[in-house]
mmCIF file of C-alpha atoms (C1' of nucleotides) in Angstrom:
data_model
loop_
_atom_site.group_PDB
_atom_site.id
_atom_site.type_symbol
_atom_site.label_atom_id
_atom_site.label_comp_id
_atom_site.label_asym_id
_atom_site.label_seq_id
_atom_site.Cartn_x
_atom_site.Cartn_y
_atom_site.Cartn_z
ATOM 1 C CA UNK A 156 -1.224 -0.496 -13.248
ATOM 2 C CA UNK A 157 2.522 -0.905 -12.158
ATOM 3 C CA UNK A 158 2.201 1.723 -9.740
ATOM 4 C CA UNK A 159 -0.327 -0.103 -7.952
ATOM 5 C CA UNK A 160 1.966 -2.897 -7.186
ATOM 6 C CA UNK A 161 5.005 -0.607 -6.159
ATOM 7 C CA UNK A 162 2.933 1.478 -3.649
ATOM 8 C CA UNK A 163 1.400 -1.962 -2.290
ATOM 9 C CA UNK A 164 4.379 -3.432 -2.289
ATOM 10 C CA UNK A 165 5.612 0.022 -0.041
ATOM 11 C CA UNK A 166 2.866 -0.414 2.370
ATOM 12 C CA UNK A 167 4.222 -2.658 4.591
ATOM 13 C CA UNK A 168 6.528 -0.664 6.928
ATOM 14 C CA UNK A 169 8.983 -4.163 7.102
ATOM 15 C CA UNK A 170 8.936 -3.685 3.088
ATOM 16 C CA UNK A 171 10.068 -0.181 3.104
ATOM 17 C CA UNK A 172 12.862 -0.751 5.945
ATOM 18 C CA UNK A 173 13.964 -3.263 3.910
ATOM 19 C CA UNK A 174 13.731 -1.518 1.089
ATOM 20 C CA UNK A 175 15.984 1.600 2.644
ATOM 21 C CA UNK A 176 18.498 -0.594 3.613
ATOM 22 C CA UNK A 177 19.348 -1.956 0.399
ATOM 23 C CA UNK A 178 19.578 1.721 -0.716
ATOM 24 C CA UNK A 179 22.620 2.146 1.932
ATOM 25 C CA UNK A 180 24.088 -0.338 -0.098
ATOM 26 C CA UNK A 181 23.475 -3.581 -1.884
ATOM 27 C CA UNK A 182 23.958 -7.000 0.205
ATOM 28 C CA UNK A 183 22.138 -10.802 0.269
ATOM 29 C CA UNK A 184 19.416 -11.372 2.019
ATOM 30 C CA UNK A 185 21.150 -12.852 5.106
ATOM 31 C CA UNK A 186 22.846 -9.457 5.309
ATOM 32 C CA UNK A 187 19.646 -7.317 4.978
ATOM 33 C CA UNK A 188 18.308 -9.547 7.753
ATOM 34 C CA UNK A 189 20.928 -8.638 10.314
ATOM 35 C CA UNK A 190 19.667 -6.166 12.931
ATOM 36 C CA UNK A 191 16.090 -6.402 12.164
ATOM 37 C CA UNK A 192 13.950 -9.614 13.788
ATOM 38 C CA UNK A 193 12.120 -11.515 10.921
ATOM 39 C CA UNK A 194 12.775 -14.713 9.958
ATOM 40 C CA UNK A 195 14.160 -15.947 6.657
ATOM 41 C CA UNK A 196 11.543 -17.244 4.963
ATOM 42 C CA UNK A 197 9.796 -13.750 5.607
ATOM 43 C CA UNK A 198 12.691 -11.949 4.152
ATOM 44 C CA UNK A 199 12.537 -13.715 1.338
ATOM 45 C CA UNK A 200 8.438 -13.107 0.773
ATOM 46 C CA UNK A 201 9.450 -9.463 0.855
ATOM 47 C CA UNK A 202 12.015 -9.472 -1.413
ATOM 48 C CA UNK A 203 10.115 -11.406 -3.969
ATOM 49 C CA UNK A 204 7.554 -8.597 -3.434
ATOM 50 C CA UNK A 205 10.015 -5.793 -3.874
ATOM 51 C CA UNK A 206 11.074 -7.767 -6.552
ATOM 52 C CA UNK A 207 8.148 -7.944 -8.668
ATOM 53 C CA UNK A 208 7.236 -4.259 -8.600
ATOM 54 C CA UNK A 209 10.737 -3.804 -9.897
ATOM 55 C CA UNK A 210 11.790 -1.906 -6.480
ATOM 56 C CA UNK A 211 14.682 -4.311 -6.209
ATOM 57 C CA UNK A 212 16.426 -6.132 -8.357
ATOM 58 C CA UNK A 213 18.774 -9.573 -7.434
ATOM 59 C CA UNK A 214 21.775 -11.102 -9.214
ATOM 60 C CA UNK A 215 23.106 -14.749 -8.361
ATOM 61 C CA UNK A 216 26.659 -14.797 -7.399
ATOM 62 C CA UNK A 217 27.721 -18.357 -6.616
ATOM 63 C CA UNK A 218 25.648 -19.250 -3.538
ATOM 64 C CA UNK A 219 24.289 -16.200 -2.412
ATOM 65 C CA UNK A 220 21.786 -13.874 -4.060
ATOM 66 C CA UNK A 221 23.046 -9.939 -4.230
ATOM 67 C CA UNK A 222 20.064 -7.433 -3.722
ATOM 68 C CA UNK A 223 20.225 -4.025 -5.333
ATOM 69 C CA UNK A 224 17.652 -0.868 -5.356
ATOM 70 C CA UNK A 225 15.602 -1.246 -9.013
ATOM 71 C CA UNK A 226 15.892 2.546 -10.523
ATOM 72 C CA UNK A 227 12.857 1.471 -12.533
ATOM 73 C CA UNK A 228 10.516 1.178 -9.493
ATOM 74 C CA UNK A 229 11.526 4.864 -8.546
ATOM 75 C CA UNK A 230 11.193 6.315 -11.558
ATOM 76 C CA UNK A 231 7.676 4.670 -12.251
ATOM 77 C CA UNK A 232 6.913 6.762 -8.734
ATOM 78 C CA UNK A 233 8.794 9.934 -10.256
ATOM 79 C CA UNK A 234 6.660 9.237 -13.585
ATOM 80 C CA UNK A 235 3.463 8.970 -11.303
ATOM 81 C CA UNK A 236 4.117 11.876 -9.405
ATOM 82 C CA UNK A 237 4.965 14.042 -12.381
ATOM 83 C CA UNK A 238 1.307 13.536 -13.508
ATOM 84 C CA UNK A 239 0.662 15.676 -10.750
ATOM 85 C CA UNK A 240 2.695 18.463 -11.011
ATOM 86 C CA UNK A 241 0.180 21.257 -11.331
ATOM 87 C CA UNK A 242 -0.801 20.360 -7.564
ATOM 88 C CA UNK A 243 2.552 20.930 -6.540
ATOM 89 C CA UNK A 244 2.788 24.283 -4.615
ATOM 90 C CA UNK A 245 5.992 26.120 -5.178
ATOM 91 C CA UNK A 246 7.188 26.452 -0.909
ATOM 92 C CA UNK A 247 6.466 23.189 0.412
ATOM 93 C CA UNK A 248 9.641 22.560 1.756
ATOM 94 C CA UNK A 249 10.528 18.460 0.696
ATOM 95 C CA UNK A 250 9.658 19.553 -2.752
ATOM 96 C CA UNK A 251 12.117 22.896 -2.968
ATOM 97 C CA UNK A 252 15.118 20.288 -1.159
ATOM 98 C CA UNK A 253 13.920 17.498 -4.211
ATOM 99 C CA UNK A 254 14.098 20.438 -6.699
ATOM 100 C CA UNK A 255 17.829 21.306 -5.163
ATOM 101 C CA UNK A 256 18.598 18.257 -5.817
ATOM 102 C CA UNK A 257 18.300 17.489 -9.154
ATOM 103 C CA UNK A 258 19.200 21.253 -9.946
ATOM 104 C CA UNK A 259 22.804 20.373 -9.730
ATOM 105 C CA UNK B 56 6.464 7.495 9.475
ATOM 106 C CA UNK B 57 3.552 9.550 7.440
ATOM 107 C CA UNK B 58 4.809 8.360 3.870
ATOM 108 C CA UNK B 59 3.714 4.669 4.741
ATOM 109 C CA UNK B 60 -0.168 5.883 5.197
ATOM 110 C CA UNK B 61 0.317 7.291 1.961
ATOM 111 C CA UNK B 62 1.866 4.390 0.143
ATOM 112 C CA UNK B 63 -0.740 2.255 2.133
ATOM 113 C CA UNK B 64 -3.668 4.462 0.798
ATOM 114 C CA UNK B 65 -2.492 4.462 -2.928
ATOM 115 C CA UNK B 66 -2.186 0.653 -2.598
ATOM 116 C CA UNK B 67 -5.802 0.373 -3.270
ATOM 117 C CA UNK B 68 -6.988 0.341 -6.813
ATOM 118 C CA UNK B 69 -10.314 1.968 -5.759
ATOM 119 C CA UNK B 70 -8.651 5.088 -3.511
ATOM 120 C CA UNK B 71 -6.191 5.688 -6.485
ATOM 121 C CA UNK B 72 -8.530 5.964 -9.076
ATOM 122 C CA UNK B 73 -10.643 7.979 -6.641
ATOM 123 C CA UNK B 74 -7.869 10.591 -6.335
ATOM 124 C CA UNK B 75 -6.761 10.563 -9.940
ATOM 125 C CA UNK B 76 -10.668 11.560 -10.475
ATOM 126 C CA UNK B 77 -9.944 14.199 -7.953
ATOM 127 C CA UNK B 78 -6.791 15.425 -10.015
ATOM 128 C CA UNK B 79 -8.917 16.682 -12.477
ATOM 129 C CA UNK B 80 -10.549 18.812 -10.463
ATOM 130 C CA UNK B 81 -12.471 19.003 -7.319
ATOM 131 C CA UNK B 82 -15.336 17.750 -6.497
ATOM 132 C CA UNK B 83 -18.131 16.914 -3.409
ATOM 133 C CA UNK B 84 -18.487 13.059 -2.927
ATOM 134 C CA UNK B 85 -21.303 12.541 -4.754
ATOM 135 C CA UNK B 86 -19.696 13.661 -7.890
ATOM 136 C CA UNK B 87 -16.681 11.433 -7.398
ATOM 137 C CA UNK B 88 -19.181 8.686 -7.605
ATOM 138 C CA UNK B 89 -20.778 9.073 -10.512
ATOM 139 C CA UNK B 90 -19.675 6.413 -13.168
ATOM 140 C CA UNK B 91 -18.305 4.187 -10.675
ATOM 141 C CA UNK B 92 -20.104 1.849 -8.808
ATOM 142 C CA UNK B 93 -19.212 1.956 -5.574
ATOM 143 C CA UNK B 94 -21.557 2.908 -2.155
ATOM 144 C CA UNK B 95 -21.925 5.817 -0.370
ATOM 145 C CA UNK B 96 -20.380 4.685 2.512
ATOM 146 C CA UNK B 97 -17.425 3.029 1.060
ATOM 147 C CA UNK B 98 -16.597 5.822 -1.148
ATOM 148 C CA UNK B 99 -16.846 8.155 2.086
ATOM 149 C CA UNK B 100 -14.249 5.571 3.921
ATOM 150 C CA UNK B 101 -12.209 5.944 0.786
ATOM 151 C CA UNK B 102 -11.851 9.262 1.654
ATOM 152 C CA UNK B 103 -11.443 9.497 4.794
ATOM 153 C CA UNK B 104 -8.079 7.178 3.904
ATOM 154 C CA UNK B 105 -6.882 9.406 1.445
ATOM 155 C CA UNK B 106 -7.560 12.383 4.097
ATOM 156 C CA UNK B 107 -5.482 11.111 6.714
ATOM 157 C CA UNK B 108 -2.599 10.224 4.249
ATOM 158 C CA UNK B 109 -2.792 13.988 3.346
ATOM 159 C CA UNK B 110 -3.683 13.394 -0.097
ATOM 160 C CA UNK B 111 -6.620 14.954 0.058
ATOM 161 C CA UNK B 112 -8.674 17.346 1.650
ATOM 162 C CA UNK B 113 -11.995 18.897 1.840
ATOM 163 C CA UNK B 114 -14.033 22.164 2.531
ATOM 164 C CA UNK B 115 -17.722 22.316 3.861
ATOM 165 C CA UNK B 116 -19.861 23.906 1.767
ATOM 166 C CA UNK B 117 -23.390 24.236 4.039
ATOM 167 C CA UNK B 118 -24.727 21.270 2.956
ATOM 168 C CA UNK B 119 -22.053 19.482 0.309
ATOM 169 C CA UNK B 120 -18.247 18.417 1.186
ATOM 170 C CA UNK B 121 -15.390 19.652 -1.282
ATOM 171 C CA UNK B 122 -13.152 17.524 -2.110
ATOM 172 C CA UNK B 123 -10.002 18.633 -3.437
ATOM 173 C CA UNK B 124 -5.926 17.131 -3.763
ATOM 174 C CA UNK B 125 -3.585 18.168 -0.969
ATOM 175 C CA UNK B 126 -0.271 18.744 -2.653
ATOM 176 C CA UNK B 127 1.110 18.178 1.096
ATOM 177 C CA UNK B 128 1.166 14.321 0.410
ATOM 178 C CA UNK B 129 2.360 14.692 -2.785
ATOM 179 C CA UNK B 130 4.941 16.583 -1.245
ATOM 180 C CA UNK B 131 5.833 14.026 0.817
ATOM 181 C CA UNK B 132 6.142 11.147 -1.908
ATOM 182 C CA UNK B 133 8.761 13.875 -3.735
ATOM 183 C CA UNK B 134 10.406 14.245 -0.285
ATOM 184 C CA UNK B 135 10.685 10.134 -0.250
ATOM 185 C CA UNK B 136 11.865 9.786 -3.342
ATOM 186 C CA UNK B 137 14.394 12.523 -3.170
ATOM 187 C CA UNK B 138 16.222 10.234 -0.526
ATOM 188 C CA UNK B 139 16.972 7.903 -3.567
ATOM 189 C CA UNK B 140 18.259 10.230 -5.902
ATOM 190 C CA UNK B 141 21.361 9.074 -6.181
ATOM 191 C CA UNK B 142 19.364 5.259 -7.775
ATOM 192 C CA UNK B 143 18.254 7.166 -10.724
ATOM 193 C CA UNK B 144 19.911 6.976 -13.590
ATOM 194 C CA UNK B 145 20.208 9.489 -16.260
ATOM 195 C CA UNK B 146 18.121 8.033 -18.843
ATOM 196 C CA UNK B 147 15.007 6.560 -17.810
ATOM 197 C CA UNK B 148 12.275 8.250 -19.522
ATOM 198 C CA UNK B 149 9.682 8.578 -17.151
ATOM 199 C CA UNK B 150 12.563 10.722 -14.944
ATOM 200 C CA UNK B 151 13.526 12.622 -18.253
ATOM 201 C CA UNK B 152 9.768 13.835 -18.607
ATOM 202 C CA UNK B 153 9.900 14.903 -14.835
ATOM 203 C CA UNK B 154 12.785 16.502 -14.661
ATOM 204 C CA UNK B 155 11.649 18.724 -17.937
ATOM 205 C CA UNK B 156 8.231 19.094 -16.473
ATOM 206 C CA UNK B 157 10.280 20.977 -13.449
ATOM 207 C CA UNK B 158 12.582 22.637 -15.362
ATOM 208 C CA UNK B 159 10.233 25.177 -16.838
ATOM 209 C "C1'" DA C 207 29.005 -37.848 -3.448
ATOM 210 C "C1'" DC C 208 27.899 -35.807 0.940
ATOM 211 C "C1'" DG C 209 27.118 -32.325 4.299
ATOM 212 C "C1'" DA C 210 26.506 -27.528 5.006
ATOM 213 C "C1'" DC C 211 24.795 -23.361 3.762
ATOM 214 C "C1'" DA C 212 21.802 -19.505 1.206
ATOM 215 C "C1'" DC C 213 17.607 -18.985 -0.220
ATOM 216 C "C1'" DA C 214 12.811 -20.341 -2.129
ATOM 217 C "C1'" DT C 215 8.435 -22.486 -1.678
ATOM 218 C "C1'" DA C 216 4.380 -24.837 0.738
ATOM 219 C "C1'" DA C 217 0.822 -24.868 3.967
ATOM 220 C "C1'" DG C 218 -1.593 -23.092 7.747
ATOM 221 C "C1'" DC C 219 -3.139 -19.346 10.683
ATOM 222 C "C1'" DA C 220 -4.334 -14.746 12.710
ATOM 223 C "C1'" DT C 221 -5.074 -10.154 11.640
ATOM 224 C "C1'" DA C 222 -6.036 -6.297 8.505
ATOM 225 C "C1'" DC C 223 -8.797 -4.415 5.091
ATOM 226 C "C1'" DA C 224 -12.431 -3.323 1.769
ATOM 227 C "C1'" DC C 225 -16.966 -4.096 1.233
ATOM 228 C "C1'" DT C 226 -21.905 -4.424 2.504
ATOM 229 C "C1'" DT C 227 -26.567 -2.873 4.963
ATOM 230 C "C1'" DA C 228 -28.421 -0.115 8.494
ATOM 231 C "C1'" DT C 229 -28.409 3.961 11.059
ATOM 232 C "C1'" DC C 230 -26.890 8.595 12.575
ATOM 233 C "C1'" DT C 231 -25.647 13.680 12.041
ATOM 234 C "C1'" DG C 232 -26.072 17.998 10.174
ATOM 235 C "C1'" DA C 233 -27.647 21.356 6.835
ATOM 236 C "C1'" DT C 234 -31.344 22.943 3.474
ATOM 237 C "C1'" DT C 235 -36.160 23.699 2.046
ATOM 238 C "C1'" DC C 236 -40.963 23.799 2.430
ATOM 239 C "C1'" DG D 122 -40.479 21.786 12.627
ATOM 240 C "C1'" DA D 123 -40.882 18.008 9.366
ATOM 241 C "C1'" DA D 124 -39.096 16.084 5.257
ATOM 242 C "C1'" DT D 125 -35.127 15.673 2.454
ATOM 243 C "C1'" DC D 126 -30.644 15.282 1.057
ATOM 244 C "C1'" DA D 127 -25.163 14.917 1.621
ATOM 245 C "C1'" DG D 128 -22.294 12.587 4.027
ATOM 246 C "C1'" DA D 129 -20.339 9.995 8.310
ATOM 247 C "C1'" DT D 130 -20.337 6.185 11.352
ATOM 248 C "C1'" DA D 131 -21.506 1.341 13.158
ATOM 249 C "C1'" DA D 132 -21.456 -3.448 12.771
ATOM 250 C "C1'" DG D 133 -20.779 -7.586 10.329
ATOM 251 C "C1'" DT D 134 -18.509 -10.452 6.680
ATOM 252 C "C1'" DG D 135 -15.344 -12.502 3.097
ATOM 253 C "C1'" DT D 136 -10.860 -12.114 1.331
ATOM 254 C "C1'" DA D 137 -6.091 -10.564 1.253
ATOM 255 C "C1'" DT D 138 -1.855 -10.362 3.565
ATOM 256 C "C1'" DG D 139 2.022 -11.117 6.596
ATOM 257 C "C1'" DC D 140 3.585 -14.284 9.673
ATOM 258 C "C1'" DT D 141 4.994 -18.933 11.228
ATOM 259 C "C1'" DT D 142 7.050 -23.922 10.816
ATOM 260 C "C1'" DA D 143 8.393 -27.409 7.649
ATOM 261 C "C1'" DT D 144 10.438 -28.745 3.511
ATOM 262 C "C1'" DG D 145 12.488 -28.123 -1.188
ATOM 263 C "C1'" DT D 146 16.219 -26.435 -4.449
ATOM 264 C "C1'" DG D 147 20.646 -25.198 -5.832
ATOM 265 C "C1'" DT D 148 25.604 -24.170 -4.860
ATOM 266 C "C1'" DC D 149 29.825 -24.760 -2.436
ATOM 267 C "C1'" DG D 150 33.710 -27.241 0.123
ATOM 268 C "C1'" DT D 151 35.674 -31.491 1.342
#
DNA sequence: ACGACACATAAGCATACACTTATCTGATTC
DNA sequence: GAATCAGATAAGTGTATGCTTATGTGTCGT
């Protein structure tokens, strides 16, 4: 039960505004921590939680540790919500823009 | 923020499993609990989670409570997710099966 | 090799959460 | 209208979780 982890690991509302501002971009966690109040070592409990349910992904470089958006963790989500598709009415607005989007 | 009430509901093992259950058709509360053992009450808090995450909804029926899915929150996790579209790459599977799931 | 810096880990603490038992509400049946 | 049944709510409890301060680890520049 991946998904588990990836939806408790999206609970926390400092996860997921971490979590969308790696997707404007990648950066280190010093970076990520700029603009937002939380200390480092907190930073770096969320990112190890991100990190294990493969919503975020790190690479060393020299001294510093680059964050990126995992595509895995999203597509587990896409992969759990596609289990549910026959609930899916066809107007409900988010879905129609999601459906846009991938149309093209 | 509405998506984090759902993320924070499916975080449990319990309420997931609960609604999966409920996937497969609806059902009063009663019936959700047969074969797992759970109480009354907690399987009505369960509920009441997944409710106000719009993931679920019900319809009295005199005496009995239907349970059923609310595509609105599953709506809303494909509205989330569509944010990140441009994270996904092209060949993941689980995406792959989505993406033909919609197609048709 | 030493100091500085980026980040991780340890340990402790306060709150949130999922569970329990007990009780309440509301609808059906006799 | 009393008993019964489906389900909700109340109150209490143990554990999980997110935070803090303190310290550890690894890399860089000098």
């Amino acid at each position: 039960m991946i998904e588990n982890a990836i939806f408790k690991a999206l609970a926390d509302p400092t996860r997921c505004a971490i979590f969308e501002k790696l997707a404007t971009g990648s950066m280190n966690a010093s970076a990520l921590r700029e603009g937002m109040t939380i200390s480092q070592p907190a930073m770096s409990q969320h990112l190890s939680v991100l990190k294990s349910a493969k919503l975020v992904r790190e690479e060393r470089q020299g001294r510093f540790v680059n964050y990126e958006v995992d595509p895995e963790g999203l597509a587990l989500i896409a992969g759990w919500l596609a289990k549910y598709r026959a609930y899916w009415p066809a107007r409900i607005d988010a879905l129609k823009a999601l459906l846009k989007e991938m149309d093209q």
